[in-house]
């Protein structure tokens, strides 16, 4: 499954919580797979309408912002070579301590029954017959409730797909070695000031231990595409007070340092035994 294009090319489905998550976590791997001739499908669970944005430019939280973020998602997908985008349309669950009521006509992602959301993702898997599914680790990265739900829904959908079809499916949980991201954030903090809502200490408990990493994918050749995908999500680069948010801060990193920080992406395969050799190719050893 390592050949470029031709009959050996496969399909990769990337499942994400919000528009812009794909740019931050798996954009390089998606762009690399597309460049190698694999079909890449992007599935996004929520509309991202609870995200912070400059309301004077992008509209208040709600339907107007959701439309903006959908258009940004499409632009990001084009930059990465994605063949198909599926928006499940659940309401963004937000990141505050209190879970907001459901908006009219929608259900917040974390309130959707697990089996219902998993069935919708499994339908996409049945349509695409992928060899690889990208989701999140059990921590949901930094712990956002929608990210944790992506992990749960992805695992349930993969299990249902395997049971119903008997087809093999590699599940790779997007993550980052904790020590690596903390070291990178500390380095960035020497040059840039993160926004007040950014909790650096939360990353000490986030993502996965280095020993759990099974795939370390080099995406240095895809850094330009990854940066373009991040730029596509302009509404998430600044807040309503004119300050830069995390995405905006990351885009200000000088290119050599950016290439160093974002030149690799990491994944955990929960089906591989501990101590397995770390792989570089998501399609390696896939039947």
PDB file of C-alpha atoms in Angstrom:
ATOM      1  CA  UNK A   1       0.000   0.000   0.000  1.00  0.00           C
ATOM      2  CA  UNK A   2       3.088   2.236  -0.229  1.00  0.00           C
ATOM      3  CA  UNK A   3       3.041   2.627  -4.011  1.00  0.00           C
ATOM      4  CA  UNK A   4       2.182   6.021  -5.437  1.00  0.00           C
ATOM      5  CA  UNK A   5      -1.111   6.038  -7.329  1.00  0.00           C
ATOM      6  CA  UNK A   6      -2.240   3.116  -9.464  1.00  0.00           C
ATOM      7  CA  UNK A   7      -4.216   0.139  -8.223  1.00  0.00           C
ATOM      8  CA  UNK A   8      -2.321   0.051  -4.917  1.00  0.00           C
ATOM      9  CA  UNK A   9      -3.564   3.494  -3.907  1.00  0.00           C
ATOM     10  CA  UNK A  10      -5.914   3.437  -0.946  1.00  0.00           C
ATOM     11  CA  UNK A  11      -8.337   5.679   0.893  1.00  0.00           C
ATOM     12  CA  UNK A  12      -7.812   7.659   4.075  1.00  0.00           C
ATOM     13  CA  UNK A  13     -10.706   9.141   6.066  1.00  0.00           C
ATOM     14  CA  UNK A  14      -9.867  11.884   8.578  1.00  0.00           C
ATOM     15  CA  UNK A  15     -12.501  12.503  11.262  1.00  0.00           C
ATOM     16  CA  UNK A  16     -12.336  15.856  13.068  1.00  0.00           C
ATOM     17  CA  UNK A  17     -14.371  17.807  15.595  1.00  0.00           C
ATOM     18  CA  UNK A  18     -14.402  21.354  14.170  1.00  0.00           C
ATOM     19  CA  UNK A  19     -13.365  23.202  11.030  1.00  0.00           C
ATOM     20  CA  UNK A  20      -9.653  24.092  11.528  1.00  0.00           C
ATOM     21  CA  UNK A  21      -8.812  20.973  13.570  1.00  0.00           C
ATOM     22  CA  UNK A  22      -7.752  19.213  10.400  1.00  0.00           C
ATOM     23  CA  UNK A  23      -5.279  22.005   9.661  1.00  0.00           C
ATOM     24  CA  UNK A  24      -3.645  21.796  13.062  1.00  0.00           C
ATOM     25  CA  UNK A  25      -3.496  18.047  13.650  1.00  0.00           C
ATOM     26  CA  UNK A  26      -3.407  16.013  10.434  1.00  0.00           C
ATOM     27  CA  UNK A  27      -3.065  18.402   7.481  1.00  0.00           C
ATOM     28  CA  UNK A  28       0.417  17.239   6.555  1.00  0.00           C
ATOM     29  CA  UNK A  29      -0.523  13.565   6.617  1.00  0.00           C
ATOM     30  CA  UNK A  30      -3.628  14.240   4.553  1.00  0.00           C
ATOM     31  CA  UNK A  31      -1.671  16.278   1.988  1.00  0.00           C
ATOM     32  CA  UNK A  32       1.029  13.620   1.836  1.00  0.00           C
ATOM     33  CA  UNK A  33      -1.510  10.862   1.245  1.00  0.00           C
ATOM     34  CA  UNK A  34      -3.201  12.893  -1.498  1.00  0.00           C
ATOM     35  CA  UNK A  35       0.154  13.625  -3.161  1.00  0.00           C
ATOM     36  CA  UNK A  36       0.909   9.887  -3.150  1.00  0.00           C
ATOM     37  CA  UNK A  37      -2.297   9.202  -5.066  1.00  0.00           C
ATOM     38  CA  UNK A  38      -4.477   8.058  -2.189  1.00  0.00           C
ATOM     39  CA  UNK A  39      -8.059   9.266  -1.894  1.00  0.00           C
ATOM     40  CA  UNK A  40      -8.498  11.550   1.126  1.00  0.00           C
ATOM     41  CA  UNK A  41     -11.907  12.148   2.702  1.00  0.00           C
ATOM     42  CA  UNK A  42     -12.463  14.717   5.459  1.00  0.00           C
ATOM     43  CA  UNK A  43     -15.374  14.284   7.883  1.00  0.00           C
ATOM     44  CA  UNK A  44     -16.120  17.091  10.362  1.00  0.00           C
ATOM     45  CA  UNK A  45     -18.549  16.537  13.214  1.00  0.00           C
ATOM     46  CA  UNK A  46     -19.610  20.081  14.142  1.00  0.00           C
ATOM     47  CA  UNK A  47     -20.285  23.422  12.511  1.00  0.00           C
ATOM     48  CA  UNK A  48     -17.740  25.286  14.657  1.00  0.00           C
ATOM     49  CA  UNK A  49     -20.327  27.955  15.467  1.00  0.00           C
ATOM     50  CA  UNK A  50     -19.178  28.267  19.087  1.00  0.00           C
ATOM     51  CA  UNK A  51     -15.674  29.309  18.082  1.00  0.00           C
ATOM     52  CA  UNK A  52     -14.319  32.722  18.985  1.00  0.00           C
ATOM     53  CA  UNK A  53     -14.056  35.173  16.119  1.00  0.00           C
ATOM     54  CA  UNK A  54     -14.013  38.870  15.332  1.00  0.00           C
ATOM     55  CA  UNK A  55     -17.752  39.491  15.111  1.00  0.00           C
ATOM     56  CA  UNK A  56     -17.327  42.700  13.129  1.00  0.00           C
ATOM     57  CA  UNK A  57     -15.707  40.708  10.319  1.00  0.00           C
ATOM     58  CA  UNK A  58     -17.071  37.177  10.569  1.00  0.00           C
ATOM     59  CA  UNK A  59     -20.365  37.523  12.399  1.00  0.00           C
ATOM     60  CA  UNK A  60     -21.470  36.507  15.853  1.00  0.00           C
ATOM     61  CA  UNK A  61     -21.461  32.946  17.066  1.00  0.00           C
ATOM     62  CA  UNK A  62     -24.243  31.053  15.395  1.00  0.00           C
ATOM     63  CA  UNK A  63     -25.463  30.430  11.887  1.00  0.00           C
ATOM     64  CA  UNK A  64     -23.478  33.244  10.266  1.00  0.00           C
ATOM     65  CA  UNK A  65     -20.185  32.074  11.754  1.00  0.00           C
ATOM     66  CA  UNK A  66     -21.026  28.464  10.890  1.00  0.00           C
ATOM     67  CA  UNK A  67     -21.375  29.452   7.231  1.00  0.00           C
ATOM     68  CA  UNK A  68     -18.043  31.239   7.310  1.00  0.00           C
ATOM     69  CA  UNK A  69     -16.327  28.260   8.869  1.00  0.00           C
ATOM     70  CA  UNK A  70     -17.826  25.882   6.312  1.00  0.00           C
ATOM     71  CA  UNK A  71     -16.365  27.988   3.508  1.00  0.00           C
ATOM     72  CA  UNK A  72     -13.015  28.082   5.283  1.00  0.00           C
ATOM     73  CA  UNK A  73     -13.129  24.304   5.633  1.00  0.00           C
ATOM     74  CA  UNK A  74     -13.669  23.932   1.896  1.00  0.00           C
ATOM     75  CA  UNK A  75     -10.673  26.178   1.183  1.00  0.00           C
ATOM     76  CA  UNK A  76      -8.508  24.189   3.587  1.00  0.00           C
ATOM     77  CA  UNK A  77      -9.585  20.932   1.940  1.00  0.00           C
ATOM     78  CA  UNK A  78      -8.628  22.258  -1.493  1.00  0.00           C
ATOM     79  CA  UNK A  79      -5.180  23.218  -0.223  1.00  0.00           C
ATOM     80  CA  UNK A  80      -4.647  19.677   1.071  1.00  0.00           C
ATOM     81  CA  UNK A  81      -5.934  17.819  -1.979  1.00  0.00           C
ATOM     82  CA  UNK A  82      -8.978  16.396  -0.215  1.00  0.00           C
ATOM     83  CA  UNK A  83     -11.340  14.589  -2.586  1.00  0.00           C
ATOM     84  CA  UNK A  84     -14.503  14.790  -0.467  1.00  0.00           C
ATOM     85  CA  UNK A  85     -15.681  16.782   2.561  1.00  0.00           C
ATOM     86  CA  UNK A  86     -18.535  15.512   4.741  1.00  0.00           C
ATOM     87  CA  UNK A  87     -20.007  17.865   7.346  1.00  0.00           C
ATOM     88  CA  UNK A  88     -22.165  15.966   9.843  1.00  0.00           C
ATOM     89  CA  UNK A  89     -23.688  19.276  10.962  1.00  0.00           C
ATOM     90  CA  UNK A  90     -23.865  18.757  14.712  1.00  0.00           C
ATOM     91  CA  UNK A  91     -23.772  21.882  16.842  1.00  0.00           C
ATOM     92  CA  UNK A  92     -20.421  22.852  18.313  1.00  0.00           C
ATOM     93  CA  UNK A  93     -20.424  21.913  22.014  1.00  0.00           C
ATOM     94  CA  UNK A  94     -18.201  24.835  23.009  1.00  0.00           C
ATOM     95  CA  UNK A  95     -15.271  24.795  25.397  1.00  0.00           C
ATOM     96  CA  UNK A  96     -16.574  26.549  28.514  1.00  0.00           C
ATOM     97  CA  UNK A  97     -17.357  24.815  31.785  1.00  0.00           C
ATOM     98  CA  UNK A  98     -21.089  25.030  31.113  1.00  0.00           C
ATOM     99  CA  UNK A  99     -22.619  23.223  28.141  1.00  0.00           C
ATOM    100  CA  UNK A 100     -25.012  25.575  26.352  1.00  0.00           C
ATOM    101  CA  UNK A 101     -28.572  24.575  25.384  1.00  0.00           C
ATOM    102  CA  UNK A 102     -28.994  23.105  21.922  1.00  0.00           C
ATOM    103  CA  UNK A 103     -29.609  25.669  19.173  1.00  0.00           C
ATOM    104  CA  UNK A 104     -32.890  25.437  17.250  1.00  0.00           C
ATOM    105  CA  UNK A 105     -32.942  22.441  14.947  1.00  0.00           C
ATOM    106  CA  UNK A 106     -29.563  21.115  16.074  1.00  0.00           C
ATOM    107  CA  UNK A 107     -28.047  18.945  18.798  1.00  0.00           C
ATOM    108  CA  UNK A 108     -24.694  19.636  20.365  1.00  0.00           C
ATOM    109  CA  UNK A 109     -22.251  16.924  19.422  1.00  0.00           C
ATOM    110  CA  UNK A 110     -21.664  15.637  22.945  1.00  0.00           C
ATOM    111  CA  UNK A 111     -25.424  15.223  23.466  1.00  0.00           C
ATOM    112  CA  UNK A 112     -25.878  13.052  20.379  1.00  0.00           C
ATOM    113  CA  UNK A 113     -26.183   9.365  21.367  1.00  0.00           C
ATOM    114  CA  UNK A 114     -22.897   7.608  20.696  1.00  0.00           C
ATOM    115  CA  UNK A 115     -24.445   4.905  18.535  1.00  0.00           C
ATOM    116  CA  UNK A 116     -26.254   7.488  16.389  1.00  0.00           C
ATOM    117  CA  UNK A 117     -23.155   9.544  15.630  1.00  0.00           C
ATOM    118  CA  UNK A 118     -21.079   6.397  15.114  1.00  0.00           C
ATOM    119  CA  UNK A 119     -23.630   5.070  12.623  1.00  0.00           C
ATOM    120  CA  UNK A 120     -23.335   8.230  10.519  1.00  0.00           C
ATOM    121  CA  UNK A 121     -19.551   7.964  10.410  1.00  0.00           C
ATOM    122  CA  UNK A 122     -19.821   4.234   9.691  1.00  0.00           C
ATOM    123  CA  UNK A 123     -22.024   5.070   6.712  1.00  0.00           C
ATOM    124  CA  UNK A 124     -19.195   7.185   5.285  1.00  0.00           C
ATOM    125  CA  UNK A 125     -16.735   4.358   5.928  1.00  0.00           C
ATOM    126  CA  UNK A 126     -19.043   1.938   4.099  1.00  0.00           C
ATOM    127  CA  UNK A 127     -19.254   4.322   1.132  1.00  0.00           C
ATOM    128  CA  UNK A 128     -15.486   4.860   0.958  1.00  0.00           C
ATOM    129  CA  UNK A 129     -14.016   1.480   2.051  1.00  0.00           C
ATOM    130  CA  UNK A 130     -10.926   3.137   3.548  1.00  0.00           C
ATOM    131  CA  UNK A 131      -7.786   1.420   4.773  1.00  0.00           C
ATOM    132  CA  UNK A 132      -6.998   4.177   7.300  1.00  0.00           C
ATOM    133  CA  UNK A 133      -9.184   6.229   9.659  1.00  0.00           C
ATOM    134  CA  UNK A 134      -7.691   9.192  11.511  1.00  0.00           C
ATOM    135  CA  UNK A 135      -9.327  10.169  14.810  1.00  0.00           C
ATOM    136  CA  UNK A 136      -8.052  11.552  18.156  1.00  0.00           C
ATOM    137  CA  UNK A 137      -6.454   9.940  21.175  1.00  0.00           C
ATOM    138  CA  UNK A 138      -8.462   9.185  24.314  1.00  0.00           C
ATOM    139  CA  UNK A 139      -7.537  12.543  25.862  1.00  0.00           C
ATOM    140  CA  UNK A 140      -9.024  14.350  22.891  1.00  0.00           C
ATOM    141  CA  UNK A 141      -5.662  16.057  22.562  1.00  0.00           C
ATOM    142  CA  UNK A 142      -5.965  18.934  24.991  1.00  0.00           C
ATOM    143  CA  UNK A 143      -9.291  17.684  26.388  1.00  0.00           C
ATOM    144  CA  UNK A 144     -11.957  19.611  24.468  1.00  0.00           C
ATOM    145  CA  UNK A 145     -15.265  17.794  24.983  1.00  0.00           C
ATOM    146  CA  UNK A 146     -15.893  17.519  21.251  1.00  0.00           C
ATOM    147  CA  UNK A 147     -12.419  16.072  20.687  1.00  0.00           C
ATOM    148  CA  UNK A 148     -12.982  13.404  23.319  1.00  0.00           C
ATOM    149  CA  UNK A 149     -16.280  12.609  21.595  1.00  0.00           C
ATOM    150  CA  UNK A 150     -14.492  12.242  18.248  1.00  0.00           C
ATOM    151  CA  UNK A 151     -12.298   9.585  19.846  1.00  0.00           C
ATOM    152  CA  UNK A 152     -15.342   7.749  21.190  1.00  0.00           C
ATOM    153  CA  UNK A 153     -17.382   8.019  17.985  1.00  0.00           C
ATOM    154  CA  UNK A 154     -14.407   7.097  15.798  1.00  0.00           C
ATOM    155  CA  UNK A 155     -13.647   3.970  17.818  1.00  0.00           C
ATOM    156  CA  UNK A 156     -17.301   2.871  17.782  1.00  0.00           C
ATOM    157  CA  UNK A 157     -17.696   3.524  14.046  1.00  0.00           C
ATOM    158  CA  UNK A 158     -14.509   1.612  13.231  1.00  0.00           C
ATOM    159  CA  UNK A 159     -15.659  -1.359  15.312  1.00  0.00           C
ATOM    160  CA  UNK A 160     -19.057  -1.353  13.619  1.00  0.00           C
ATOM    161  CA  UNK A 161     -17.518  -1.084  10.160  1.00  0.00           C
ATOM    162  CA  UNK A 162     -15.138  -3.974  10.784  1.00  0.00           C
ATOM    163  CA  UNK A 163     -17.915  -6.150  12.189  1.00  0.00           C
ATOM    164  CA  UNK A 164     -20.341  -5.470   9.355  1.00  0.00           C
ATOM    165  CA  UNK A 165     -17.868  -5.751   6.466  1.00  0.00           C
ATOM    166  CA  UNK A 166     -15.046  -7.915   7.767  1.00  0.00           C
ATOM    167  CA  UNK A 167     -12.676  -5.446   6.109  1.00  0.00           C
ATOM    168  CA  UNK A 168      -9.441  -4.380   7.792  1.00  0.00           C
ATOM    169  CA  UNK A 169      -9.254  -0.781   8.961  1.00  0.00           C
ATOM    170  CA  UNK A 170      -6.307   0.881  10.634  1.00  0.00           C
ATOM    171  CA  UNK A 171      -7.339   3.488  13.204  1.00  0.00           C
ATOM    172  CA  UNK A 172      -4.684   6.111  13.874  1.00  0.00           C
ATOM    173  CA  UNK A 173      -5.321   8.480  16.759  1.00  0.00           C
ATOM    174  CA  UNK A 174      -3.836  11.904  16.055  1.00  0.00           C
ATOM    175  CA  UNK A 175      -1.751  13.073  18.973  1.00  0.00           C
ATOM    176  CA  UNK A 176       1.546  14.715  19.947  1.00  0.00           C
ATOM    177  CA  UNK A 177       4.208  13.510  22.393  1.00  0.00           C
ATOM    178  CA  UNK A 178       3.595  15.628  25.485  1.00  0.00           C
ATOM    179  CA  UNK A 179       7.213  16.564  25.982  1.00  0.00           C
ATOM    180  CA  UNK A 180       7.575  17.631  22.353  1.00  0.00           C
ATOM    181  CA  UNK A 181       4.594  19.989  22.323  1.00  0.00           C
ATOM    182  CA  UNK A 182       5.469  21.463  25.729  1.00  0.00           C
ATOM    183  CA  UNK A 183       9.006  22.139  24.587  1.00  0.00           C
ATOM    184  CA  UNK A 184       7.711  23.756  21.382  1.00  0.00           C
ATOM    185  CA  UNK A 185       5.196  25.920  23.279  1.00  0.00           C
ATOM    186  CA  UNK A 186       7.882  27.085  25.701  1.00  0.00           C
ATOM    187  CA  UNK A 187      10.085  27.990  22.747  1.00  0.00           C
ATOM    188  CA  UNK A 188       7.282  29.930  21.057  1.00  0.00           C
ATOM    189  CA  UNK A 189       6.440  31.707  24.331  1.00  0.00           C
ATOM    190  CA  UNK A 190       9.901  33.281  24.336  1.00  0.00           C
ATOM    191  CA  UNK A 191       8.983  35.165  21.185  1.00  0.00           C
ATOM    192  CA  UNK A 192       5.187  35.522  21.294  1.00  0.00           C
ATOM    193  CA  UNK A 193       2.625  36.131  24.006  1.00  0.00           C
ATOM    194  CA  UNK A 194      -0.236  33.651  23.960  1.00  0.00           C
ATOM    195  CA  UNK A 195      -3.793  34.949  24.507  1.00  0.00           C
ATOM    196  CA  UNK A 196      -5.100  35.076  28.105  1.00  0.00           C
ATOM    197  CA  UNK A 197      -7.407  32.084  27.619  1.00  0.00           C
ATOM    198  CA  UNK A 198      -4.482  29.876  26.581  1.00  0.00           C
ATOM    199  CA  UNK A 199      -3.618  27.482  29.428  1.00  0.00           C
ATOM    200  CA  UNK A 200      -0.064  26.307  28.933  1.00  0.00           C
ATOM    201  CA  UNK A 201      -0.189  23.979  31.971  1.00  0.00           C
ATOM    202  CA  UNK A 202      -3.040  21.987  30.439  1.00  0.00           C
ATOM    203  CA  UNK A 203      -0.616  20.511  27.917  1.00  0.00           C
ATOM    204  CA  UNK A 204       1.299  18.796  30.713  1.00  0.00           C
ATOM    205  CA  UNK A 205      -1.698  16.470  30.986  1.00  0.00           C
ATOM    206  CA  UNK A 206      -2.691  16.411  27.319  1.00  0.00           C
ATOM    207  CA  UNK A 207      -2.139  14.204  24.282  1.00  0.00           C
ATOM    208  CA  UNK A 208      -0.107  10.989  24.639  1.00  0.00           C
ATOM    209  CA  UNK A 209       3.092   9.728  26.191  1.00  0.00           C
ATOM    210  CA  UNK A 210       5.987   9.295  23.758  1.00  0.00           C
ATOM    211  CA  UNK A 211       6.034   5.543  24.455  1.00  0.00           C
ATOM    212  CA  UNK A 212       2.512   5.259  23.026  1.00  0.00           C
ATOM    213  CA  UNK A 213       3.402   6.770  19.635  1.00  0.00           C
ATOM    214  CA  UNK A 214       3.289   4.199  16.810  1.00  0.00           C
ATOM    215  CA  UNK A 215       3.486   6.506  13.769  1.00  0.00           C
ATOM    216  CA  UNK A 216       5.747   9.513  13.277  1.00  0.00           C
ATOM    217  CA  UNK A 217       4.976  10.897   9.833  1.00  0.00           C
ATOM    218  CA  UNK A 218       7.370  13.262   8.109  1.00  0.00           C
ATOM    219  CA  UNK A 219       5.366  16.008   6.393  1.00  0.00           C
ATOM    220  CA  UNK A 220       8.123  18.525   5.673  1.00  0.00           C
ATOM    221  CA  UNK A 221       7.347  18.375   1.966  1.00  0.00           C
ATOM    222  CA  UNK A 222       3.735  19.237   2.816  1.00  0.00           C
ATOM    223  CA  UNK A 223       4.476  22.184   5.121  1.00  0.00           C
ATOM    224  CA  UNK A 224       3.407  24.694   2.479  1.00  0.00           C
ATOM    225  CA  UNK A 225       0.032  22.949   2.091  1.00  0.00           C
ATOM    226  CA  UNK A 226      -0.375  22.692   5.863  1.00  0.00           C
ATOM    227  CA  UNK A 227       0.324  26.389   6.306  1.00  0.00           C
ATOM    228  CA  UNK A 228      -2.181  27.190   3.545  1.00  0.00           C
ATOM    229  CA  UNK A 229      -4.807  25.080   5.324  1.00  0.00           C
ATOM    230  CA  UNK A 230      -4.185  26.968   8.560  1.00  0.00           C
ATOM    231  CA  UNK A 231      -4.423  30.320   6.755  1.00  0.00           C
ATOM    232  CA  UNK A 232      -7.742  29.264   5.252  1.00  0.00           C
ATOM    233  CA  UNK A 233      -9.313  29.397   8.729  1.00  0.00           C
ATOM    234  CA  UNK A 234      -8.943  33.163   9.022  1.00  0.00           C
ATOM    235  CA  UNK A 235     -11.916  33.553  11.360  1.00  0.00           C
ATOM    236  CA  UNK A 236     -10.044  31.619  14.036  1.00  0.00           C
ATOM    237  CA  UNK A 237      -6.841  33.660  13.860  1.00  0.00           C
ATOM    238  CA  UNK A 238      -8.048  36.597  15.946  1.00  0.00           C
ATOM    239  CA  UNK A 239     -10.641  37.445  18.575  1.00  0.00           C
ATOM    240  CA  UNK A 240     -13.149  40.257  18.800  1.00  0.00           C
ATOM    241  CA  UNK A 241     -10.689  42.499  20.641  1.00  0.00           C
ATOM    242  CA  UNK A 242      -8.145  42.463  17.850  1.00  0.00           C
ATOM    243  CA  UNK A 243      -5.844  40.016  19.612  1.00  0.00           C
ATOM    244  CA  UNK A 244      -4.321  37.012  17.917  1.00  0.00           C
ATOM    245  CA  UNK A 245      -5.575  33.575  18.960  1.00  0.00           C
ATOM    246  CA  UNK A 246      -3.456  30.433  19.005  1.00  0.00           C
ATOM    247  CA  UNK A 247      -3.894  29.782  15.285  1.00  0.00           C
ATOM    248  CA  UNK A 248      -2.868  33.349  14.488  1.00  0.00           C
ATOM    249  CA  UNK A 249       0.156  33.074  16.747  1.00  0.00           C
ATOM    250  CA  UNK A 250       1.281  29.884  15.057  1.00  0.00           C
ATOM    251  CA  UNK A 251       1.000  31.470  11.623  1.00  0.00           C
ATOM    252  CA  UNK A 252       3.351  34.243  12.752  1.00  0.00           C
ATOM    253  CA  UNK A 253       6.145  31.800  13.515  1.00  0.00           C
ATOM    254  CA  UNK A 254       9.047  32.401  11.080  1.00  0.00           C
ATOM    255  CA  UNK A 255       9.135  29.789   8.336  1.00  0.00           C
ATOM    256  CA  UNK A 256      12.314  27.903   9.417  1.00  0.00           C
ATOM    257  CA  UNK A 257      10.957  27.477  12.951  1.00  0.00           C
ATOM    258  CA  UNK A 258       7.477  26.671  11.610  1.00  0.00           C
ATOM    259  CA  UNK A 259       8.945  23.909   9.435  1.00  0.00           C
ATOM    260  CA  UNK A 260      10.710  22.466  12.468  1.00  0.00           C
ATOM    261  CA  UNK A 261       7.617  22.552  14.688  1.00  0.00           C
ATOM    262  CA  UNK A 262       5.129  21.316  12.088  1.00  0.00           C
ATOM    263  CA  UNK A 263       7.334  19.066   9.963  1.00  0.00           C
ATOM    264  CA  UNK A 264       6.106  15.918  11.709  1.00  0.00           C
ATOM    265  CA  UNK A 265       2.748  14.524  12.765  1.00  0.00           C
ATOM    266  CA  UNK A 266       2.189  11.795  15.313  1.00  0.00           C
ATOM    267  CA  UNK A 267      -0.357   9.032  15.735  1.00  0.00           C
ATOM    268  CA  UNK A 268      -1.180   6.141  18.029  1.00  0.00           C
ATOM    269  CA  UNK A 269      -2.536   2.840  16.705  1.00  0.00           C
ATOM    270  CA  UNK A 270      -4.419   1.245  19.631  1.00  0.00           C
ATOM    271  CA  UNK A 271      -4.222  -2.166  17.930  1.00  0.00           C
ATOM    272  CA  UNK A 272      -0.425  -2.289  17.813  1.00  0.00           C
ATOM    273  CA  UNK A 273       1.396  -3.757  20.818  1.00  0.00           C
ATOM    274  CA  UNK A 274       3.540  -1.540  23.013  1.00  0.00           C
ATOM    275  CA  UNK A 275       7.108  -1.348  21.819  1.00  0.00           C
ATOM    276  CA  UNK A 276       6.251  -1.818  18.149  1.00  0.00           C
ATOM    277  CA  UNK A 277       8.630  -0.132  15.686  1.00  0.00           C
ATOM    278  CA  UNK A 278       7.551   3.440  14.970  1.00  0.00           C
ATOM    279  CA  UNK A 279       6.267   3.723  11.415  1.00  0.00           C
ATOM    280  CA  UNK A 280       6.496   6.678   9.044  1.00  0.00           C
ATOM    281  CA  UNK A 281       3.712   5.737   6.602  1.00  0.00           C
ATOM    282  CA  UNK A 282       0.042   5.528   7.683  1.00  0.00           C
ATOM    283  CA  UNK A 283      -0.493   2.912   4.966  1.00  0.00           C
ATOM    284  CA  UNK A 284       2.480   0.752   6.002  1.00  0.00           C
ATOM    285  CA  UNK A 285       1.535  -2.901   6.584  1.00  0.00           C
ATOM    286  CA  UNK A 286      -2.107  -2.221   5.677  1.00  0.00           C
ATOM    287  CA  UNK A 287      -3.539  -5.161   3.677  1.00  0.00           C
TER     288      UNK A 287
END
